[in-house]
Amino acid sequence: MKRPFVSKEQLEEIVAKYPTPFHLYDERGIRANARQLMEAFDWNEGYKEYFAVKATPNPAILQILKEEGCGTDCSSYTELLMSKAVGITGQDIMFSSNVTPAEDFRLARELGAIINLDDYTHIDFLNEVAGIPETISCRYNPGGTFSISTFVMDQPGDAKYGMTYEQMRDGFIKLGKLGAKKFGIHAFLASNTKTNEYYPELARILFEVAVSLKKDTGVDIGFINLSGGIGVPYEPDQKAADVQSIGHGVKKAYEKILVPAGMGDVKIFTELGRYMLAPYGILVTRAMHEKHIYKEYIGVDACAANLMRPAMYGAYHHITVMGKENEPHDHKYDVTGGLCENNDKFAVDRMLPKIDKGDLLVLHDTGAHGFAMGYNYNGKLRSAEVLLKEDGSTELIRRAEEPKDYFATFDFTGMF
């Protein structure tokens, strides 16, 4: 059974101040989780977590993680600007993008970020528009199928990201001739994994690639970025990944492969988003309507504009009806938003307690890729974001959009 990090009484006080729907984040949980991650990799001198800004792009969240020793993983101009705004600059930024505009590379160079090149052709492009920095990284794609034992995790060969080994080798040589002195390797092979074996297996692959590249090119490989991929248990019966076990597994691969190759000074980086934030955010919404036709429907005041994952991926988000946690789950509902799209459903055929109009519903694990994926279809306005602070108080860290925000980019007057 999943339990929210707030009680019904707490939430009633919060919604009296901030109208639903809104995303609520748990500062205490975010900080504790970040510290556990740091502890799991404290065996590696120079370890750094670069939080994936795309997951939860909010300066208040970035500030919390900065205080816990994290940098940022940015993929766009605006994410770079947000990092700069909270004082994260230089090599505390990893800039990992694809199909990258010239102005993005220029800003990354201006801020001193570590640039992670997605494609061999980007070498000449970066050199032309911004110059080659002394520290550079390249993204690796091994192709084929990525498996652990007999279980297929993903299909890297179908992904648009990264370079082949031959391109990595030739790219390192070319970058060296253009002035690069310190090199990094990056890869992302699977998403939202709950197995403790993913990171250690990815590490093994990248460590072996690093040894081969050093042998083939002679360059100084300073860091290996394991990127993201550690998932969270969205469903109540799923088991969470054990970050201590994961860190230990990566260490074993490090000591087996890199240390004997004379590469025991290589730094390990990660770029976690979902793992860092998803469990520490909830979407708070209120039941507005009920409908009785061929199925039973509960209409809430949130919609896919506030949380797209169920509509886009069919993703599961657990729902708690506040105050009815211990009542029988004996009613089958589709829980829907108000968009003019039939996939605007947070749950389909979900067994829940009887829901009455006015009930508060909590959608769990929305702290990453929740608000961030919002949009304005049907003229829906994006919700507020609220931080539940460690002392129990709350802070509005993003106000809800108003109609004037929706119309702000139009070149006409008269509406407001």
CSV table of C-alpha atoms in Angstrom, one decimal:
chain,number,residue,atom,x,y,z
A,1,MET,CA,0.0,0.0,0.0
A,2,LYS,CA,1.4,3.4,-1.0
A,3,ARG,CA,0.9,6.2,1.5
A,4,PRO,CA,1.2,9.9,0.7
A,5,PHE,CA,3.9,11.9,2.6
A,6,VAL,CA,1.1,14.1,3.9
A,7,SER,CA,-1.9,13.3,6.0
A,8,LYS,CA,-5.5,14.3,5.0
A,9,GLU,CA,-5.5,17.0,7.7
A,10,GLN,CA,-2.2,18.4,6.4
A,11,LEU,CA,-3.5,18.4,2.9
A,12,GLU,CA,-6.8,20.0,3.8
A,13,GLU,CA,-4.8,22.9,5.2
A,14,ILE,CA,-2.7,23.1,2.1
A,15,VAL,CA,-5.6,23.1,-0.4
A,16,ALA,CA,-7.2,25.9,1.6
A,17,LYS,CA,-4.2,28.0,0.6
A,18,TYR,CA,-3.5,26.6,-2.9
A,19,PRO,CA,-6.5,25.6,-5.0
A,20,THR,CA,-6.3,22.2,-6.7
A,21,PRO,CA,-4.8,20.9,-8.9
A,22,PHE,CA,-1.2,21.3,-7.9
A,23,HIS,CA,2.0,19.4,-7.6
A,24,LEU,CA,3.3,19.0,-4.1
A,25,TYR,CA,7.0,18.1,-3.4
A,26,ASP,CA,8.5,16.7,-0.2
A,27,GLU,CA,11.7,18.5,0.7
A,28,ARG,CA,12.6,16.1,3.5
A,29,GLY,CA,12.3,13.1,1.2
A,30,ILE,CA,14.3,14.7,-1.6
A,31,ARG,CA,17.2,15.6,0.7
A,32,ALA,CA,17.3,12.1,2.4
A,33,ASN,CA,17.3,10.4,-1.0
A,34,ALA,CA,20.1,12.5,-2.3
A,35,ARG,CA,22.2,11.7,0.8
A,36,GLN,CA,21.6,8.0,0.3
A,37,LEU,CA,22.8,8.2,-3.3
A,38,MET,CA,25.9,10.1,-2.3
A,39,GLU,CA,26.6,7.5,0.3
A,40,ALA,CA,26.2,4.6,-2.2
A,41,PHE,CA,29.0,6.1,-4.4
A,42,ASP,CA,31.2,7.6,-1.8
A,43,TRP,CA,33.9,5.0,-2.6
A,44,ASN,CA,34.6,6.9,-5.8
A,45,GLU,CA,36.6,10.1,-5.3
A,46,GLY,CA,35.1,12.7,-7.6
A,47,TYR,CA,31.6,11.1,-7.8
A,48,LYS,CA,29.0,13.6,-9.0
A,49,GLU,CA,25.3,13.4,-9.5
A,50,TYR,CA,24.1,15.7,-12.3
A,51,PHE,CA,20.3,15.9,-11.7
A,52,ALA,CA,18.3,15.7,-14.9
A,53,VAL,CA,16.7,19.1,-15.1
A,54,LYS,CA,14.2,17.9,-17.7
A,55,ALA,CA,12.6,15.7,-14.9
A,56,THR,CA,11.6,18.6,-12.6
A,57,PRO,CA,12.6,22.0,-14.0
A,58,ASN,CA,12.1,24.2,-11.0
A,59,PRO,CA,14.8,26.5,-9.4
A,60,ALA,CA,13.7,25.7,-5.9
A,61,ILE,CA,14.2,22.0,-6.5
A,62,LEU,CA,17.6,22.7,-8.2
A,63,GLN,CA,18.6,24.8,-5.2
A,64,ILE,CA,17.8,21.9,-2.8
A,65,LEU,CA,19.8,19.5,-4.8
A,66,LYS,CA,22.7,22.0,-5.2
A,67,GLU,CA,22.8,22.2,-1.4
A,68,GLU,CA,23.1,18.4,-1.3
A,69,GLY,CA,26.1,18.4,-3.6
A,70,CYS,CA,24.4,17.8,-7.0
A,71,GLY,CA,25.1,19.4,-10.3
A,72,THR,CA,22.7,19.6,-13.2
A,73,ASP,CA,22.2,17.6,-16.4
A,74,CYS,CA,20.9,20.1,-19.0
A,75,SER,CA,19.6,19.5,-22.5
A,76,SER,CA,18.5,22.9,-23.7
A,77,TYR,CA,19.2,26.6,-23.6
A,78,THR,CA,16.6,27.3,-21.1
A,79,GLU,CA,17.7,24.5,-18.8
A,80,LEU,CA,21.2,26.0,-18.9
A,81,LEU,CA,19.7,29.4,-18.0
A,82,MET,CA,17.9,27.9,-15.0
A,83,SER,CA,21.0,26.3,-13.8
A,84,LYS,CA,22.9,29.6,-14.0
A,85,ALA,CA,20.1,31.3,-12.2
A,86,VAL,CA,20.6,29.2,-9.1
A,87,GLY,CA,24.4,29.5,-9.2
A,88,ILE,CA,25.2,26.1,-10.9
A,89,THR,CA,27.9,26.8,-13.5
A,90,GLY,CA,31.1,25.4,-14.9
A,91,GLN,CA,31.7,21.7,-14.6
A,92,ASP,CA,28.8,21.4,-12.2
A,93,ILE,CA,26.8,21.3,-15.5
A,94,MET,CA,26.7,18.4,-17.9
A,95,PHE,CA,25.2,19.5,-21.2
A,96,SER,CA,23.8,16.4,-22.9
A,97,SER,CA,21.6,17.3,-25.9
A,98,ASN,CA,20.9,16.1,-29.4
A,99,VAL,CA,20.0,17.9,-32.6
A,100,THR,CA,21.7,20.8,-30.8
A,101,PRO,CA,21.2,24.5,-32.0
A,102,ALA,CA,24.4,26.6,-32.3
A,103,GLU,CA,23.2,29.0,-29.5
A,104,ASP,CA,22.8,26.1,-27.1
A,105,PHE,CA,26.4,25.1,-27.6
A,106,ARG,CA,27.6,28.7,-27.3
A,107,LEU,CA,25.8,29.2,-23.9
A,108,ALA,CA,27.2,25.8,-22.7
A,109,ARG,CA,30.7,27.0,-23.6
A,110,GLU,CA,30.1,30.4,-22.0
A,111,LEU,CA,29.0,28.7,-18.7
A,112,GLY,CA,32.0,26.3,-18.8
A,113,ALA,CA,29.7,23.3,-18.8
A,114,ILE,CA,31.0,19.8,-19.7
A,115,ILE,CA,29.6,19.2,-23.2
A,116,ASN,CA,28.5,15.7,-24.0
A,117,LEU,CA,28.4,15.2,-27.8
A,118,ASP,CA,25.7,13.0,-29.2
A,119,ASP,CA,27.0,12.6,-32.7
A,120,TYR,CA,30.3,12.4,-34.6
A,121,THR,CA,29.2,15.2,-36.9
A,122,HIS,CA,28.7,17.5,-33.9
A,123,ILE,CA,32.5,17.7,-33.5
A,124,ASP,CA,33.0,20.0,-36.5
A,125,PHE,CA,29.7,21.8,-35.7
A,126,LEU,CA,30.8,22.6,-32.1
A,127,ASN,CA,34.3,23.6,-33.3
A,128,GLU,CA,32.7,26.0,-35.8
A,129,VAL,CA,30.2,27.6,-33.6
A,130,ALA,CA,31.8,27.6,-30.2
A,131,GLY,CA,35.2,25.9,-30.2
A,132,ILE,CA,36.4,22.7,-28.6
A,133,PRO,CA,36.8,22.8,-24.8
A,134,GLU,CA,39.7,21.1,-23.0
A,135,THR,CA,37.2,18.7,-21.3
A,136,ILE,CA,34.7,17.0,-23.6
A,137,SER,CA,32.5,13.9,-23.4
A,138,CYS,CA,30.9,11.7,-26.1
A,139,ARG,CA,27.8,9.5,-25.9
A,140,TYR,CA,28.2,5.9,-26.7
A,141,ASN,CA,25.5,3.6,-28.3
A,142,PRO,CA,26.5,-0.1,-28.5
A,143,GLY,CA,23.7,-0.9,-30.9
A,144,GLY,CA,21.8,-4.2,-30.9
A,145,THR,CA,19.8,-5.3,-27.9
A,146,PHE,CA,20.7,-4.6,-24.3
A,147,SER,CA,20.0,-7.6,-22.0
A,148,ILE,CA,20.7,-8.7,-18.5
A,149,SER,CA,20.9,-12.4,-18.4
A,150,THR,CA,18.0,-13.5,-20.6
A,151,PHE,CA,15.9,-10.4,-20.0
A,152,VAL,CA,15.8,-7.8,-22.7
A,153,MET,CA,16.0,-4.3,-21.2
A,154,ASP,CA,15.9,-2.2,-24.3
A,155,GLN,CA,16.9,-1.8,-27.9
A,156,PRO,CA,19.9,0.7,-28.2
A,157,GLY,CA,20.2,-0.1,-31.9
A,158,ASP,CA,16.8,1.6,-32.4
A,159,ALA,CA,17.6,4.7,-30.4
A,160,LYS,CA,18.6,8.0,-32.0
A,161,TYR,CA,21.2,8.7,-29.4
A,162,GLY,CA,25.0,8.2,-29.4
A,163,MET,CA,27.9,7.0,-31.5
A,164,THR,CA,29.3,3.7,-32.5
A,165,TYR,CA,32.6,2.5,-31.1
A,166,GLU,CA,34.4,3.4,-34.3
A,167,GLN,CA,32.9,6.9,-34.2
A,168,MET,CA,33.9,7.2,-30.5
A,169,ARG,CA,37.5,6.2,-31.3
A,170,ASP,CA,37.8,8.5,-34.3
A,171,GLY,CA,36.0,11.3,-32.5
A,172,PHE,CA,38.4,11.2,-29.5
A,173,ILE,CA,41.4,11.3,-31.9
A,174,LYS,CA,39.9,14.2,-33.8
A,175,LEU,CA,38.9,16.1,-30.6
A,176,GLY,CA,42.4,15.7,-29.3
A,177,LYS,CA,43.8,17.3,-32.4
A,178,LEU,CA,41.4,20.2,-32.0
A,179,GLY,CA,42.5,20.9,-28.4
A,180,ALA,CA,40.6,18.5,-26.1
A,181,LYS,CA,42.7,17.1,-23.2
A,182,LYS,CA,40.3,15.4,-20.9
A,183,PHE,CA,37.7,12.9,-22.1
A,184,GLY,CA,34.5,11.4,-20.8
A,185,ILE,CA,32.2,8.6,-21.9
A,186,HIS,CA,28.4,8.6,-21.4
A,187,ALA,CA,25.6,6.2,-22.3
A,188,PHE,CA,21.9,5.6,-21.5
A,189,LEU,CA,20.7,2.1,-22.5
A,190,ALA,CA,17.5,1.5,-20.6
A,191,SER,CA,14.8,3.6,-18.8
A,192,ASN,CA,13.0,3.2,-15.5
A,193,THR,CA,14.8,-0.1,-14.5
A,194,LYS,CA,13.9,-1.5,-11.1
A,195,THR,CA,16.6,-4.2,-11.1
A,196,ASN,CA,19.8,-3.7,-9.1
A,197,GLU,CA,21.8,-5.2,-12.0
A,198,TYR,CA,21.2,-2.5,-14.6
A,199,TYR,CA,23.8,0.1,-13.4
A,200,PRO,CA,26.5,-2.5,-12.7
A,201,GLU,CA,26.0,-4.1,-16.1
A,202,LEU,CA,26.0,-0.7,-17.9
A,203,ALA,CA,29.2,0.2,-15.9
A,204,ARG,CA,30.9,-3.0,-17.0
A,205,ILE,CA,30.1,-2.2,-20.6
A,206,LEU,CA,31.4,1.4,-20.4
A,207,PHE,CA,34.4,0.4,-18.3
A,208,GLU,CA,35.5,-2.1,-21.0
A,209,VAL,CA,34.8,0.6,-23.7
A,210,ALA,CA,37.0,3.0,-21.7
A,211,VAL,CA,39.9,0.6,-21.5
A,212,SER,CA,39.7,-0.1,-25.2
A,213,LEU,CA,39.4,3.6,-26.2
A,214,LYS,CA,42.4,4.5,-24.0
A,215,LYS,CA,44.4,1.7,-25.7
A,216,ASP,CA,43.3,2.7,-29.2
A,217,THR,CA,43.6,6.5,-28.8
A,218,GLY,CA,45.9,7.2,-25.9
A,219,VAL,CA,43.6,9.9,-24.6
A,220,ASP,CA,43.1,10.7,-20.9
A,221,ILE,CA,39.7,9.4,-19.9
A,222,GLY,CA,38.7,11.4,-16.8
A,223,PHE,CA,35.1,10.3,-16.1
A,224,ILE,CA,32.4,7.9,-17.1
A,225,ASN,CA,28.8,9.0,-16.9
A,226,LEU,CA,26.3,6.2,-16.2
A,227,SER,CA,23.5,8.7,-17.0
A,228,GLY,CA,20.0,7.8,-15.7
A,229,GLY,CA,17.8,4.7,-15.9
A,230,ILE,CA,17.3,3.8,-12.2
A,231,GLY,CA,13.6,3.6,-11.9
A,232,VAL,CA,11.0,3.8,-9.1
A,233,PRO,CA,8.2,1.4,-8.1
A,234,TYR,CA,5.1,3.1,-9.5
A,235,GLU,CA,2.9,0.1,-8.6
A,236,PRO,CA,2.4,-0.9,-4.9
A,237,ASP,CA,3.6,-4.4,-5.4
A,238,GLN,CA,6.8,-3.4,-7.2
A,239,LYS,CA,10.1,-3.5,-5.3
A,240,ALA,CA,12.3,-0.4,-5.2
A,241,ALA,CA,15.8,-0.5,-6.5
A,242,ASP,CA,18.5,-0.7,-3.7
A,243,VAL,CA,20.9,2.1,-4.4
A,244,GLN,CA,23.4,0.7,-1.9
A,245,SER,CA,23.5,-2.6,-3.7
A,246,ILE,CA,23.7,-0.7,-7.0
A,247,GLY,CA,26.7,1.4,-5.8
A,248,HIS,CA,28.4,-1.8,-4.6
A,249,GLY,CA,27.9,-3.5,-7.9
A,250,VAL,CA,29.4,-0.6,-9.8
A,251,LYS,CA,32.4,-0.6,-7.5
A,252,LYS,CA,33.0,-4.3,-8.1
A,253,ALA,CA,33.0,-3.7,-11.9
A,254,TYR,CA,35.3,-0.7,-11.4
A,255,GLU,CA,37.8,-2.7,-9.4
A,256,LYS,CA,37.7,-5.6,-11.8
A,257,ILE,CA,38.1,-3.6,-15.0
A,258,LEU,CA,39.4,-0.1,-14.5
A,259,VAL,CA,41.8,-0.5,-11.6
A,260,PRO,CA,43.9,-3.3,-13.3
A,261,ALA,CA,44.1,-1.1,-16.5
A,262,GLY,CA,45.7,1.7,-14.5
A,263,MET,CA,42.5,3.7,-14.6
A,264,GLY,CA,41.6,3.8,-10.9
A,265,ASP,CA,41.4,7.6,-10.9
A,266,VAL,CA,38.4,7.7,-13.3
A,267,LYS,CA,35.4,9.6,-11.8
A,268,ILE,CA,31.9,8.2,-11.9
A,269,PHE,CA,29.0,10.5,-12.7
A,270,THR,CA,25.3,9.9,-12.8
A,271,GLU,CA,22.4,11.8,-14.3
A,272,LEU,CA,19.3,10.7,-12.4
A,273,GLY,CA,16.0,12.4,-12.6
A,274,ARG,CA,13.2,10.0,-12.0
A,275,TYR,CA,15.0,8.3,-9.1
A,276,MET,CA,15.8,11.6,-7.5
A,277,LEU,CA,12.4,13.2,-7.6
A,278,ALA,CA,9.5,10.9,-8.7
A,279,PRO,CA,8.5,9.5,-5.3
A,280,TYR,CA,8.8,12.9,-3.6
A,281,GLY,CA,6.1,14.6,-5.6
A,282,ILE,CA,2.3,14.1,-5.8
A,283,LEU,CA,-0.4,15.6,-7.9
A,284,VAL,CA,-3.3,16.8,-5.7
A,285,THR,CA,-6.7,17.0,-7.4
A,286,ARG,CA,-10.3,17.0,-6.4
A,287,ALA,CA,-13.3,15.0,-7.6
A,288,MET,CA,-15.7,17.3,-9.5
A,289,HIS,CA,-18.2,15.0,-11.3
A,290,GLU,CA,-19.3,11.5,-11.7
A,291,LYS,CA,-20.8,9.8,-14.7
A,292,HIS,CA,-22.7,6.6,-15.1
A,293,ILE,CA,-23.0,5.1,-18.6
A,294,TYR,CA,-21.3,2.0,-19.8
A,295,LYS,CA,-18.7,2.5,-17.2
A,296,GLU,CA,-18.3,4.4,-14.0
A,297,TYR,CA,-16.3,7.6,-14.3
A,298,ILE,CA,-14.9,10.1,-11.8
A,299,GLY,CA,-14.0,13.5,-13.3
A,300,VAL,CA,-11.3,15.4,-11.5
A,301,ASP,CA,-10.0,19.0,-11.8
A,302,ALA,CA,-6.6,17.8,-13.1
A,303,CYS,CA,-6.1,16.5,-16.6
A,304,ALA,CA,-3.3,15.2,-18.9
A,305,ALA,CA,-2.1,18.8,-19.1
A,306,ASN,CA,-1.0,18.4,-15.5
A,307,LEU,CA,0.3,14.8,-15.8
A,308,MET,CA,0.8,13.4,-19.3
A,309,ARG,CA,2.4,10.0,-18.6
A,310,PRO,CA,-0.9,8.0,-18.3
A,311,ALA,CA,-2.3,9.4,-21.6
A,312,MET,CA,1.1,9.2,-23.4
A,313,TYR,CA,2.4,5.9,-22.2
A,314,GLY,CA,-0.5,4.2,-20.5
A,315,ALA,CA,1.7,4.7,-17.4
A,316,TYR,CA,0.4,3.6,-13.9
A,317,HIS,CA,0.2,6.1,-11.1
A,318,HIS,CA,-1.2,4.9,-7.9
A,319,ILE,CA,-4.2,6.9,-6.5
A,320,THR,CA,-5.1,7.5,-2.9
A,321,VAL,CA,-8.5,8.8,-2.0
A,322,MET,CA,-7.6,10.9,1.0
A,323,GLY,CA,-9.4,9.8,4.2
A,324,LYS,CA,-10.6,6.6,2.6
A,325,GLU,CA,-7.3,4.7,2.6
A,326,ASN,CA,-8.7,1.9,4.8
A,327,GLU,CA,-12.1,1.6,3.1
A,328,PRO,CA,-12.8,-1.3,0.8
A,329,HIS,CA,-11.6,-0.9,-2.8
A,330,ASP,CA,-14.9,-2.1,-4.2
A,331,HIS,CA,-15.7,0.4,-6.9
A,332,LYS,CA,-14.3,0.2,-10.4
A,333,TYR,CA,-13.7,3.6,-12.0
A,334,ASP,CA,-12.1,5.4,-14.9
A,335,VAL,CA,-10.6,8.5,-13.4
A,336,THR,CA,-10.6,11.2,-16.0
A,337,GLY,CA,-9.7,14.8,-16.8
A,338,GLY,CA,-11.6,17.3,-18.9
A,339,LEU,CA,-9.6,17.3,-22.1
A,340,CYS,CA,-11.3,16.6,-25.4
A,341,GLU,CA,-9.3,13.4,-25.8
A,342,ASN,CA,-10.5,10.0,-24.7
A,343,ASN,CA,-7.0,9.1,-23.5
A,344,ASP,CA,-7.2,11.8,-20.8
A,345,LYS,CA,-7.5,9.2,-18.1
A,346,PHE,CA,-5.4,8.8,-15.0
A,347,ALA,CA,-6.8,5.3,-14.3
A,348,VAL,CA,-8.8,2.8,-16.3
A,349,ASP,CA,-10.9,0.2,-14.5
A,350,ARG,CA,-9.2,1.0,-11.3
A,351,MET,CA,-10.6,-0.5,-8.1
A,352,LEU,CA,-10.9,2.3,-5.5
A,353,PRO,CA,-13.0,3.2,-2.5
A,354,LYS,CA,-16.3,4.9,-3.3
A,355,ILE,CA,-15.5,8.4,-4.4
A,356,ASP,CA,-17.8,11.3,-3.7
A,357,LYS,CA,-17.7,14.8,-5.2
A,358,GLY,CA,-15.3,17.0,-3.3
A,359,ASP,CA,-13.0,14.1,-2.3
A,360,LEU,CA,-9.3,14.9,-2.5
A,361,LEU,CA,-7.3,12.4,-4.7
A,362,VAL,CA,-3.5,12.1,-4.6
A,363,LEU,CA,-1.7,10.7,-7.7
A,364,HIS,CA,1.6,9.3,-6.5
A,365,ASP,CA,5.1,9.5,-7.9
A,366,THR,CA,4.6,12.6,-10.0
A,367,GLY,CA,7.7,14.4,-8.8
A,368,ALA,CA,9.6,13.7,-12.1
A,369,HIS,CA,8.2,14.0,-15.6
A,370,GLY,CA,4.9,15.3,-14.1
A,371,PHE,CA,4.6,19.1,-14.3
A,372,ALA,CA,7.6,19.1,-16.6
A,373,MET,CA,5.6,17.4,-19.5
A,374,GLY,CA,2.6,19.7,-19.1
A,375,TYR,CA,1.1,21.6,-22.0
A,376,ASN,CA,-1.8,23.9,-22.9
A,377,TYR,CA,-4.1,21.8,-25.1
A,378,ASN,CA,-7.7,23.0,-24.9
A,379,GLY,CA,-6.4,26.2,-23.4
A,380,LYS,CA,-5.8,24.4,-20.1
A,381,LEU,CA,-3.6,26.3,-17.8
A,382,ARG,CA,-0.7,24.6,-16.0
A,383,SER,CA,-1.0,24.2,-12.3
A,384,ALA,CA,1.0,25.5,-9.3
A,385,GLU,CA,4.0,23.7,-7.7
A,386,VAL,CA,4.2,23.7,-4.0
A,387,LEU,CA,7.1,22.7,-1.7
A,388,LEU,CA,6.3,21.0,1.6
A,389,LYS,CA,9.3,22.2,3.6
A,390,GLU,CA,11.2,20.2,6.3
A,391,ASP,CA,9.6,22.2,9.1
A,392,GLY,CA,6.1,21.4,7.8
A,393,SER,CA,5.4,24.8,6.2
A,394,THR,CA,4.7,25.2,2.5
A,395,GLU,CA,6.1,27.5,-0.1
A,396,LEU,CA,4.7,28.3,-3.5
A,397,ILE,CA,7.6,27.6,-5.9
A,398,ARG,CA,5.6,28.1,-9.1
A,399,ARG,CA,2.3,29.9,-9.3
A,400,ALA,CA,-0.5,28.5,-11.4
A,401,GLU,CA,-0.9,29.9,-14.9
A,402,GLU,CA,-3.5,32.5,-15.5
A,403,PRO,CA,-5.3,33.3,-18.8
A,404,LYS,CA,-3.0,36.3,-19.3
A,405,ASP,CA,-0.1,33.9,-19.4
A,406,TYR,CA,-1.8,31.8,-22.1
A,407,PHE,CA,-2.3,35.0,-24.2
A,408,ALA,CA,1.0,36.6,-23.5
A,409,THR,CA,2.7,35.4,-26.6
A,410,PHE,CA,0.1,36.7,-29.0
A,411,ASP,CA,0.7,40.1,-30.7
A,412,PHE,CA,-2.6,41.7,-30.0
A,413,THR,CA,-4.3,43.7,-27.3
A,414,GLY,CA,-7.8,43.9,-26.0
A,415,MET,CA,-8.1,40.6,-24.1
A,416,PHE,CA,-6.3,41.8,-21.0
